[in-house]
Amino acid sequence: MRALCLTLLVAVLAAAPLAAQQEPQRVVRGLSFEGNHAIDDYTLSTAIGTSNSSWFARAFPIRVLGLGEKRLFNELEFRRDVVRLLLLYRQSGYMNAVIDTLVRREGRDVYIKFRIYEGDPVRLARLDVLGLDSILDVRRLKRDLPLQVGDPFNRALFQASADTVVNRLKNLGYPYADILRNYDVDVAALRAVATLEALPGPRMRVGQVVITGADKVDTATVRRMLSVRMGDWFRQDQLYLTQRDLYGLGMFRSVNVVLADTTPPPGDSTVRVIVRVAEAPRHRIRLGAGYGSLDCFRVQSGWTAYDFLGGARSLDVTGQLSKIGVGVPTDANFKDNVCRFLKADSTSDTLNYNATVTLRQPAFLSPRHAASFAVFAERRSEFKAYTRQAVGANVAVTFNARRDVPVTVGYGYSVGRTTADAAVYCQRFLLCNESDQAFLANRRPFGAITISGVRARVNSVLDPSAGSVTQATLVHASRY
């Protein structure tokens, strides 16, 4: 009898996903949340398995065209989503949260709404931080923690508070610092009490710094970029900074900066650091092509040599061509067809080009500074306005390149000329006399000193979606 019951139970459990598979596949045309105040829609949507179709697949009547990415409805995952949301709310301190659902099926479409009753949260009544009286100002530290007394008892923020304490200790010379977490929750009273007990361990200085994996790159070059110095108090941030700086050279495929020992060496007051690198290809080639209404066809290419002549410096050679098909010597009469927009433009009768050779030196005088030197030759034109031809050189030094606001001081010198119609000279350059126009049309030297500072506050360096970039530039140029 027991075996029969077990067999029936297994059959029922197996039938649920099977029944879900036999249902017609439906496209999620709408996914929304109602009643949530403590947690925003974006966080809730990332916590569940069901996802909404793209805007083109949801908007009527555009979706009739079949455009956009369509997400299919999975009954089993949908049921699990209710549990996922309950767990998220309970981890956020809302132990009495209730999740209800409203599903509307229309043919092969489905519209989903999660109705949430959050209830009152469990709030943190007391937070004790122990083991730091002789190391840190506990009162000041507690003010900086992500979880504060009176807040809903969010266990993710509680973990973040523990990590904050550990990071503070590791940046004060305690490489093996750890912490014990303890909390007690009274759901009936909506009250929580938490304790963080720090285990600092010994305070240690940096001892030997071992570099591994540098085969073709000189270890002295790697060592010059290190922020970890023998004899300094250990700081975890210096390990991260070293890793970032080495990655930024473009010479390594992977970089890992870690402690050599997982536990404190007995009877030793120093800690060993290992810098593991894996070298990347020494050269990189970039190619690109495109079409623009003001450029006609255009191409660009680049070649970069890393660790050029040693010292982590890089040599970058780039080239760009535009007005291909309409400008001499590549004129193919494209002005009469694909690039007819340029037919009446006198500035597009010749190929535009730019060739630049740049030598960059990181760790210039210090790991915090960088320098660059470039020479270039170019011809560029502004649509129905003017043409500029020049050759020149630029030199620049960036101070505190790793800080929040790096400052760059540069000097540029070029020899060139600007040609345009008389009306453009007068309107754009405010030069209406023939003598002034002739002066600008002749080859003249031009020099300028530039000082600029940039403050970037973005959520991602490679693909920013939020934040701001503020730049201030001061230019002092020679008189023409």
Short mmCIF file of C-alpha atoms in Angstrom, two decimals:
data_model
loop_
_atom_site.label_atom_id
_atom_site.label_comp_id
_atom_site.label_asym_id
_atom_site.label_seq_id
_atom_site.Cartn_x
_atom_site.Cartn_y
_atom_site.Cartn_z
CA MET A 1 0.00 0.00 0.00
CA ARG A 2 2.83 2.38 0.90
CA ALA A 3 4.55 1.61 -2.41
CA LEU A 4 1.31 2.33 -4.29
CA CYS A 5 0.88 5.71 -2.55
CA LEU A 6 4.47 6.63 -3.34
CA THR A 7 3.94 5.71 -6.99
CA LEU A 8 0.80 7.85 -7.19
CA LEU A 9 2.60 10.81 -5.57
CA VAL A 10 5.43 10.63 -8.09
CA ALA A 11 2.90 10.39 -10.92
CA VAL A 12 1.05 13.50 -9.71
CA LEU A 13 4.26 15.50 -9.36
CA ALA A 14 5.35 14.47 -12.82
CA ALA A 15 1.96 15.30 -14.29
CA ALA A 16 2.14 18.98 -13.28
CA PRO A 17 5.03 19.94 -15.58
CA LEU A 18 3.65 17.59 -18.24
CA ALA A 19 0.31 19.37 -18.16
CA ALA A 20 2.10 22.69 -18.41
CA GLN A 21 3.95 21.43 -21.48
CA GLN A 22 0.68 20.32 -23.15
CA GLU A 23 -0.87 23.79 -22.78
CA PRO A 24 -0.55 26.04 -25.86
CA GLN A 25 2.45 28.34 -25.71
CA ARG A 26 1.41 31.86 -24.84
CA VAL A 27 3.34 35.08 -25.22
CA VAL A 28 3.68 37.40 -22.22
CA ARG A 29 2.15 40.66 -23.43
CA GLY A 30 1.95 42.36 -20.05
CA LEU A 31 3.71 42.02 -16.68
CA SER A 32 3.04 44.45 -13.84
CA PHE A 33 3.18 44.81 -10.06
CA GLU A 34 0.59 46.42 -7.83
CA GLY A 35 0.82 47.46 -4.19
CA ASN A 36 4.61 47.42 -3.91
CA HIS A 37 6.12 50.44 -2.16
CA ALA A 38 9.22 49.16 -0.37
CA ILE A 39 10.67 47.40 -3.42
CA ASP A 40 10.55 48.94 -6.88
CA ASP A 41 9.26 47.25 -10.02
CA TYR A 42 12.72 46.77 -11.51
CA THR A 43 14.02 44.84 -8.49
CA LEU A 44 10.91 42.68 -8.42
CA SER A 45 11.16 41.91 -12.13
CA THR A 46 14.78 40.79 -11.78
CA ALA A 47 13.88 38.45 -8.91
CA ILE A 48 11.42 36.32 -10.91
CA GLY A 49 11.80 33.91 -13.80
CA THR A 50 8.87 35.24 -15.84
CA SER A 51 9.88 38.19 -17.99
CA ASN A 52 7.98 40.63 -20.14
CA SER A 53 8.22 40.72 -23.90
CA SER A 54 9.92 43.70 -25.50
CA TRP A 55 8.02 46.91 -26.15
CA PHE A 56 7.65 46.16 -29.86
CA ALA A 57 6.11 42.78 -28.99
CA ARG A 58 3.64 44.39 -26.54
CA ALA A 59 2.57 47.68 -28.09
CA PHE A 60 -0.58 47.56 -30.19
CA PRO A 61 -0.78 47.70 -33.19
CA ILE A 62 3.01 47.37 -33.70
CA ARG A 63 3.02 43.84 -32.28
CA VAL A 64 0.79 42.73 -35.17
CA LEU A 65 3.85 43.09 -37.40
CA GLY A 66 5.61 40.38 -35.38
CA LEU A 67 8.44 42.66 -34.28
CA GLY A 68 10.30 42.51 -30.97
CA GLU A 69 11.49 39.73 -28.69
CA LYS A 70 8.68 37.52 -27.44
CA ARG A 71 8.88 35.86 -24.02
CA LEU A 72 6.84 32.70 -23.52
CA PHE A 73 4.74 32.00 -20.45
CA ASN A 74 5.80 29.04 -18.29
CA GLU A 75 3.17 27.94 -15.76
CA LEU A 76 5.65 26.15 -13.50
CA GLU A 77 8.07 29.10 -13.40
CA PHE A 78 5.15 31.43 -12.73
CA ARG A 79 4.20 29.45 -9.62
CA ARG A 80 7.80 29.54 -8.47
CA ASP A 81 7.81 33.31 -8.97
CA VAL A 82 5.28 33.70 -6.17
CA VAL A 83 7.68 31.91 -3.82
CA ARG A 84 10.59 33.99 -5.10
CA LEU A 85 8.76 37.23 -4.35
CA LEU A 86 7.78 36.00 -0.88
CA LEU A 87 11.41 35.16 -0.11
CA LEU A 88 12.57 38.53 -1.40
CA TYR A 89 10.11 40.38 0.82
CA ARG A 90 10.98 38.31 3.87
CA GLN A 91 14.67 38.89 3.34
CA SER A 92 13.84 42.60 3.07
CA GLY A 93 12.13 42.55 6.48
CA TYR A 94 8.50 42.17 5.39
CA MET A 95 7.67 38.88 7.07
CA ASN A 96 3.89 39.27 6.69
CA ALA A 97 3.86 40.02 2.97
CA VAL A 98 1.21 38.33 0.86
CA ILE A 99 1.51 37.76 -2.90
CA ASP A 100 -1.60 37.36 -5.05
CA THR A 101 -1.73 36.96 -8.83
CA LEU A 102 -4.08 37.90 -11.62
CA VAL A 103 -3.60 36.08 -14.93
CA ARG A 104 -5.65 36.97 -17.99
CA ARG A 105 -5.40 34.62 -20.96
CA GLU A 106 -6.54 35.82 -24.37
CA GLY A 107 -5.92 33.29 -27.11
CA ARG A 108 -2.16 32.91 -27.40
CA ASP A 109 -1.48 35.97 -25.22
CA VAL A 110 -1.23 36.25 -21.44
CA TYR A 111 -1.30 39.29 -19.15
CA ILE A 112 0.14 38.92 -15.64
CA LYS A 113 -0.27 41.10 -12.58
CA PHE A 114 1.28 40.48 -9.15
CA ARG A 115 -0.80 42.02 -6.39
CA ILE A 116 1.31 42.58 -3.30
CA TYR A 117 0.25 43.33 0.25
CA GLU A 118 3.47 44.26 2.00
CA GLY A 119 2.23 44.64 5.56
CA ASP A 120 4.29 46.23 8.32
CA PRO A 121 8.01 45.42 8.32
CA VAL A 122 10.15 44.01 11.09
CA ARG A 123 12.35 46.92 12.15
CA LEU A 124 15.83 46.87 13.64
CA ALA A 125 15.56 47.88 17.29
CA ARG A 126 19.23 47.52 18.25
CA LEU A 127 22.54 46.92 16.48
CA ASP A 128 25.64 46.09 18.50
CA VAL A 129 29.13 46.20 16.98
CA LEU A 130 31.69 44.43 19.16
CA GLY A 131 35.45 43.92 19.04
CA LEU A 132 36.44 47.31 17.61
CA ASP A 133 36.75 49.62 20.61
CA SER A 134 40.55 49.93 20.36
CA ILE A 135 40.63 50.14 16.54
CA LEU A 136 37.73 52.24 15.23
CA ASP A 137 35.27 54.82 16.44
CA VAL A 138 32.27 52.51 16.77
CA ARG A 139 29.70 55.31 16.89
CA ARG A 140 31.00 56.86 13.70
CA LEU A 141 31.25 53.46 12.04
CA LYS A 142 27.65 52.62 12.86
CA ARG A 143 26.51 55.84 11.20
CA ASP A 144 28.18 54.70 7.97
CA LEU A 145 26.62 51.23 7.87
CA PRO A 146 23.98 50.48 5.20
CA LEU A 147 21.58 49.15 7.86
CA GLN A 148 20.52 51.64 10.53
CA VAL A 149 18.45 51.28 13.69
CA GLY A 150 14.81 51.88 12.81
CA ASP A 151 15.13 50.56 9.27
CA PRO A 152 13.29 47.46 8.06
CA PHE A 153 15.52 44.50 8.91
CA ASN A 154 16.87 43.78 5.44
CA ARG A 155 19.22 40.80 5.61
CA ALA A 156 21.04 41.85 2.45
CA LEU A 157 21.84 45.20 4.07
CA PHE A 158 22.82 43.37 7.25
CA GLN A 159 25.33 41.36 5.23
CA ALA A 160 26.50 44.55 3.53
CA SER A 161 27.04 46.13 6.96
CA ALA A 162 29.19 43.17 7.97
CA ASP A 163 31.20 43.51 4.76
CA THR A 164 31.65 47.23 5.45
CA VAL A 165 33.22 46.48 8.83
CA VAL A 166 35.53 43.84 7.35
CA ASN A 167 36.64 46.18 4.55
CA ARG A 168 37.42 48.94 7.05
CA LEU A 169 39.61 46.54 9.01
CA LYS A 170 41.39 45.23 5.93
CA ASN A 171 42.21 48.78 4.88
CA LEU A 172 43.73 49.46 8.30
CA GLY A 173 46.26 46.64 8.14
CA TYR A 174 44.21 43.61 9.23
CA PRO A 175 44.38 41.29 6.18
CA TYR A 176 42.68 38.34 7.89
CA ALA A 177 39.83 40.23 9.53
CA ASP A 178 36.54 38.38 9.85
CA ILE A 179 33.18 39.00 11.46
CA LEU A 180 30.47 37.00 13.18
CA ARG A 181 26.83 37.87 12.47
CA ASN A 182 23.95 37.15 14.79
CA TYR A 183 20.35 38.34 14.85
CA ASP A 184 17.07 37.59 16.57
CA VAL A 185 13.71 38.37 14.96
CA ASP A 186 10.41 38.64 16.83
CA VAL A 187 7.79 38.54 14.09
CA ALA A 188 4.87 39.09 16.45
CA ALA A 189 6.45 42.25 17.87
CA LEU A 190 7.91 43.31 14.49
CA ARG A 191 11.26 43.77 16.19
CA ALA A 192 14.81 42.59 15.43
CA VAL A 193 18.06 42.75 17.39
CA ALA A 194 21.38 42.21 15.59
CA THR A 195 25.04 41.87 16.58
CA LEU A 196 28.23 42.17 14.57
CA GLU A 197 31.30 40.83 16.37
CA ALA A 198 34.58 41.66 14.66
CA LEU A 199 37.59 39.33 14.71
CA PRO A 200 40.41 41.65 13.53
CA GLY A 201 43.31 39.24 13.77
CA PRO A 202 46.90 40.52 13.72
CA ARG A 203 47.82 43.84 12.15
CA MET A 204 50.42 43.18 9.46
CA ARG A 205 52.63 44.91 6.93
CA VAL A 206 53.23 43.91 3.33
CA GLY A 207 56.19 41.61 3.02
CA GLN A 208 57.28 39.88 -0.16
CA VAL A 209 55.40 40.69 -3.39
CA VAL A 210 55.67 37.78 -5.84
CA ILE A 211 54.90 38.27 -9.55
CA THR A 212 54.02 35.19 -11.59
CA GLY A 213 52.98 34.70 -15.21
CA ALA A 214 55.05 37.53 -16.72
CA ASP A 215 57.03 35.73 -19.42
CA LYS A 216 57.64 38.31 -22.17
CA VAL A 217 56.88 41.34 -20.02
CA ASP A 218 59.67 42.46 -17.71
CA THR A 219 58.73 41.96 -14.06
CA ALA A 220 60.26 45.37 -13.33
CA THR A 221 57.59 46.89 -15.57
CA VAL A 222 54.86 45.11 -13.64
CA ARG A 223 56.40 46.08 -10.32
CA ARG A 224 56.46 49.74 -11.34
CA MET A 225 52.66 49.68 -11.65
CA LEU A 226 52.07 48.12 -8.24
CA SER A 227 50.38 50.13 -5.52
CA VAL A 228 51.36 47.43 -3.02
CA ARG A 229 54.73 48.31 -1.52
CA MET A 230 56.89 46.22 0.76
CA GLY A 231 56.89 47.60 4.30
CA ASP A 232 53.56 49.44 4.04
CA TRP A 233 50.62 48.56 6.23
CA PHE A 234 48.37 46.15 4.38
CA ARG A 235 45.41 47.77 2.60
CA GLN A 236 42.88 45.77 0.61
CA ASP A 237 42.11 48.76 -1.61
CA GLN A 238 45.70 48.75 -2.83
CA LEU A 239 45.24 45.21 -4.12
CA TYR A 240 42.16 46.25 -6.09
CA LEU A 241 43.94 49.36 -7.39
CA THR A 242 46.90 47.28 -8.54
CA GLN A 243 44.60 44.89 -10.35
CA ARG A 244 42.80 47.74 -12.11
CA ASP A 245 46.04 49.46 -13.14
CA LEU A 246 47.51 46.29 -14.61
CA TYR A 247 44.31 45.58 -16.53
CA GLY A 248 44.36 49.13 -17.87
CA LEU A 249 47.71 48.57 -19.57
CA GLY A 250 46.05 46.27 -22.13
CA MET A 251 48.99 43.87 -21.82
CA PHE A 252 47.29 41.18 -19.74
CA ARG A 253 44.36 38.88 -20.37
CA SER A 254 43.78 38.31 -16.65
CA VAL A 255 45.14 39.78 -13.43
CA ASN A 256 44.67 38.46 -9.91
CA VAL A 257 46.20 40.08 -6.81
CA VAL A 258 45.69 37.97 -3.69
CA LEU A 259 47.23 37.01 -0.39
CA ALA A 260 49.66 34.11 -0.54
CA ASP A 261 48.30 32.54 2.67
CA THR A 262 44.67 32.01 3.62
CA THR A 263 45.50 32.12 7.34
CA PRO A 264 47.94 34.34 9.27
CA PRO A 265 51.49 32.94 9.11
CA PRO A 266 52.50 31.88 12.62
CA GLY A 267 55.01 34.20 14.26
CA ASP A 268 55.19 36.58 11.29
CA SER A 269 54.22 40.25 11.19
CA THR A 270 54.23 40.52 7.39
CA VAL A 271 51.96 39.12 4.73
CA ARG A 272 52.97 37.89 1.30
CA VAL A 273 51.13 39.12 -1.80
CA ILE A 274 50.97 37.24 -5.11
CA VAL A 275 50.36 39.05 -8.39
CA ARG A 276 49.25 36.52 -11.02
CA VAL A 277 49.07 37.75 -14.61
CA ALA A 278 48.31 36.10 -17.93
CA GLU A 279 49.74 37.96 -20.89
CA ALA A 280 47.51 39.09 -23.75
CA PRO A 281 48.52 39.39 -27.43
CA ARG A 282 51.10 42.12 -27.90
CA HIS A 283 49.39 43.62 -30.95
CA ARG A 284 45.83 44.56 -31.80
CA ILE A 285 44.29 45.52 -35.14
CA ARG A 286 41.00 47.41 -35.53
CA LEU A 287 39.06 47.84 -38.76
CA GLY A 288 35.82 49.64 -39.47
CA ALA A 289 33.75 50.88 -42.39
CA GLY A 290 30.49 52.74 -42.80
CA TYR A 291 28.35 55.21 -44.66
CA GLY A 292 27.14 58.66 -43.69
CA SER A 293 25.09 61.26 -45.48
CA LEU A 294 27.80 63.92 -44.92
CA ASP A 295 30.81 61.60 -45.38
CA CYS A 296 29.61 59.23 -48.10
CA PHE A 297 31.65 56.06 -47.58
CA ARG A 298 34.29 56.01 -44.84
CA VAL A 299 36.82 53.59 -43.39
CA GLN A 300 39.03 53.57 -40.33
CA SER A 301 41.77 51.32 -39.03
CA GLY A 302 44.13 51.10 -36.11
CA TRP A 303 47.15 49.14 -34.96
CA THR A 304 48.37 49.06 -31.36
CA ALA A 305 51.61 47.64 -30.02
CA TYR A 306 51.62 47.03 -26.27
CA ASP A 307 54.77 47.21 -24.15
CA PHE A 308 56.46 49.00 -27.03
CA LEU A 309 60.22 49.00 -26.36
CA GLY A 310 59.40 47.94 -22.78
CA GLY A 311 58.24 50.08 -19.90
CA ALA A 312 54.52 49.31 -20.47
CA ARG A 313 54.30 52.07 -23.07
CA SER A 314 52.03 51.59 -26.07
CA LEU A 315 52.28 52.74 -29.68
CA ASP A 316 48.98 53.44 -31.43
CA VAL A 317 48.70 54.10 -35.17
CA THR A 318 45.27 55.13 -36.50
CA GLY A 319 43.97 56.20 -39.87
CA GLN A 320 40.63 57.47 -41.17
CA LEU A 321 39.32 58.18 -44.66
CA SER A 322 36.00 59.78 -45.60
CA LYS A 323 34.37 61.27 -48.70
CA ILE A 324 35.25 57.99 -50.44
CA GLY A 325 33.51 57.89 -53.79
CA VAL A 326 33.05 61.66 -54.11
CA GLY A 327 36.47 63.15 -53.34
CA VAL A 328 39.66 63.08 -55.37
CA PRO A 329 41.43 60.65 -55.84
CA THR A 330 38.57 58.22 -55.14
CA ASP A 331 35.88 60.07 -57.08
CA ALA A 332 33.48 57.48 -58.55
CA ASN A 333 30.66 59.92 -59.35
CA PHE A 334 28.74 58.82 -56.26
CA LYS A 335 27.48 62.41 -56.03
CA ASP A 336 25.01 61.49 -58.75
CA ASN A 337 23.45 58.56 -56.86
CA VAL A 338 24.18 57.19 -53.37
CA CYS A 339 25.82 60.42 -52.13
CA ARG A 340 23.78 63.01 -54.03
CA PHE A 341 23.44 64.99 -50.79
CA LEU A 342 27.05 66.19 -51.37
CA LYS A 343 26.55 67.23 -54.99
CA ALA A 344 26.45 70.97 -54.27
CA ASP A 345 29.15 70.89 -51.56
CA SER A 346 32.47 72.33 -52.71
CA THR A 347 34.28 71.10 -49.56
CA SER A 348 33.67 67.46 -50.53
CA ASP A 349 35.67 67.48 -53.76
CA THR A 350 38.76 66.00 -52.06
CA LEU A 351 39.25 63.00 -49.81
CA ASN A 352 39.26 63.71 -46.07
CA TYR A 353 41.92 61.90 -44.06
CA ASN A 354 43.51 61.67 -40.64
CA ALA A 355 46.69 59.80 -39.73
CA THR A 356 47.86 59.81 -36.11
CA VAL A 357 50.72 58.12 -34.30
CA THR A 358 50.45 58.19 -30.49
CA LEU A 359 52.97 57.03 -27.91
CA ARG A 360 51.52 56.57 -24.41
CA GLN A 361 53.54 56.12 -21.23
CA PRO A 362 51.71 54.98 -18.08
CA ALA A 363 53.39 55.41 -14.71
CA PHE A 364 55.05 58.63 -15.84
CA LEU A 365 57.24 59.71 -12.92
CA SER A 366 54.70 57.96 -10.66
CA PRO A 367 52.07 55.20 -11.01
CA ARG A 368 49.48 57.94 -10.55
CA HIS A 369 50.48 59.92 -13.67
CA ALA A 370 50.47 59.19 -17.41
CA ALA A 371 51.92 60.93 -20.46
CA SER A 372 51.31 60.85 -24.20
CA PHE A 373 52.90 62.24 -27.35
CA ALA A 374 51.22 62.27 -30.76
CA VAL A 375 51.91 63.48 -34.29
CA PHE A 376 49.19 63.83 -36.89
CA ALA A 377 48.31 64.93 -40.39
CA GLU A 378 44.75 65.66 -41.40
CA ARG A 379 42.35 67.13 -43.88
CA ARG A 380 38.83 67.71 -42.62
CA SER A 381 35.91 69.65 -43.97
CA GLU A 382 32.69 71.05 -42.61
CA PHE A 383 29.68 70.65 -44.89
CA LYS A 384 29.29 73.75 -47.08
CA ALA A 385 31.52 75.73 -44.71
CA TYR A 386 35.30 75.32 -44.66
CA THR A 387 38.25 72.95 -45.12
CA ARG A 388 41.14 72.58 -42.69
CA GLN A 389 44.51 71.01 -43.55
CA ALA A 390 47.19 70.69 -40.89
CA VAL A 391 50.12 68.72 -39.55
CA GLY A 392 51.16 68.92 -35.92
CA ALA A 393 51.98 67.32 -32.61
CA ASN A 394 50.43 67.10 -29.15
CA VAL A 395 51.99 66.32 -25.80
CA ALA A 396 49.99 65.82 -22.60
CA VAL A 397 50.48 64.74 -19.01
CA THR A 398 47.60 63.46 -16.89
CA PHE A 399 48.07 63.94 -13.16
CA ASN A 400 46.33 61.68 -10.67
CA ALA A 401 44.95 59.56 -13.50
CA ARG A 402 43.43 57.11 -11.01
CA ARG A 403 41.71 59.73 -8.85
CA ASP A 404 38.13 60.96 -9.04
CA VAL A 405 39.12 64.13 -10.91
CA PRO A 406 42.21 63.59 -13.09
CA VAL A 407 43.75 66.78 -14.47
CA THR A 408 45.39 66.85 -17.90
CA VAL A 409 47.84 69.53 -19.02
CA GLY A 410 48.58 69.49 -22.74
CA TYR A 411 50.26 71.52 -25.44
CA GLY A 412 49.45 71.28 -29.13
CA TYR A 413 51.32 72.78 -32.07
CA SER A 414 50.24 72.59 -35.69
CA VAL A 415 50.89 74.24 -39.03
CA GLY A 416 47.96 74.48 -41.40
CA ARG A 417 45.48 76.58 -43.27
CA THR A 418 41.72 77.04 -43.41
CA THR A 419 40.00 77.68 -46.72
CA ALA A 420 36.40 78.74 -47.24
CA ASP A 421 34.16 80.94 -49.33
CA ALA A 422 34.31 84.67 -48.63
CA ALA A 423 30.79 84.62 -47.18
CA VAL A 424 31.73 81.82 -44.79
CA TYR A 425 34.87 83.68 -43.68
CA CYS A 426 32.75 86.67 -42.83
CA GLN A 427 29.86 84.82 -41.19
CA ARG A 428 31.66 82.00 -39.33
CA PHE A 429 35.07 83.54 -38.58
CA LEU A 430 34.08 87.25 -38.52
CA LEU A 431 36.78 87.99 -41.11
CA CYS A 432 35.22 90.17 -43.77
CA ASN A 433 38.31 91.98 -45.09
CA GLU A 434 40.13 90.37 -48.01
CA SER A 435 43.50 90.77 -46.28
CA ASP A 436 42.26 88.93 -43.19
CA GLN A 437 40.78 86.16 -45.31
CA ALA A 438 44.03 85.76 -47.23
CA PHE A 439 45.94 85.65 -43.96
CA LEU A 440 43.85 82.71 -42.71
CA ALA A 441 44.04 80.88 -46.04
CA ASN A 442 47.85 80.82 -45.90
CA ARG A 443 49.74 78.20 -43.89
CA ARG A 444 50.17 79.48 -40.34
CA PRO A 445 51.48 77.98 -37.09
CA PHE A 446 49.06 77.53 -34.24
CA GLY A 447 49.80 76.62 -30.61
CA ALA A 448 47.55 76.12 -27.60
CA ILE A 449 47.89 75.10 -23.97
CA THR A 450 44.98 73.13 -22.54
CA ILE A 451 44.14 72.33 -18.93
CA SER A 452 41.15 70.08 -18.33
CA GLY A 453 39.60 68.13 -15.49
CA VAL A 454 36.99 65.38 -15.73
CA ARG A 455 34.73 64.05 -13.00
CA ALA A 456 32.91 60.87 -14.02
CA ARG A 457 30.12 59.41 -11.91
CA VAL A 458 28.71 56.53 -13.95
CA ASN A 459 27.52 53.08 -12.95
CA SER A 460 29.68 51.33 -15.55
CA VAL A 461 32.81 52.37 -17.40
CA LEU A 462 32.18 50.10 -20.40
CA ASP A 463 28.41 50.47 -20.74
CA PRO A 464 27.07 53.32 -18.57
CA SER A 465 23.31 53.61 -18.16
CA ALA A 466 23.15 56.12 -15.31
CA GLY A 467 25.31 58.83 -13.79
CA SER A 468 26.99 62.01 -14.97
CA VAL A 469 30.23 63.28 -16.51
CA THR A 470 31.42 66.81 -15.73
CA GLN A 471 34.33 68.37 -17.59
CA ALA A 472 36.00 71.77 -17.29
CA THR A 473 38.54 72.94 -19.88
CA LEU A 474 40.75 76.04 -20.03
CA VAL A 475 42.46 76.83 -23.35
CA HIS A 476 45.05 79.54 -24.02
CA ALA A 477 45.87 79.82 -27.72
CA SER A 478 48.36 81.83 -29.74
CA ARG A 479 47.20 84.84 -31.71
CA TYR A 480 46.67 84.33 -35.40
#
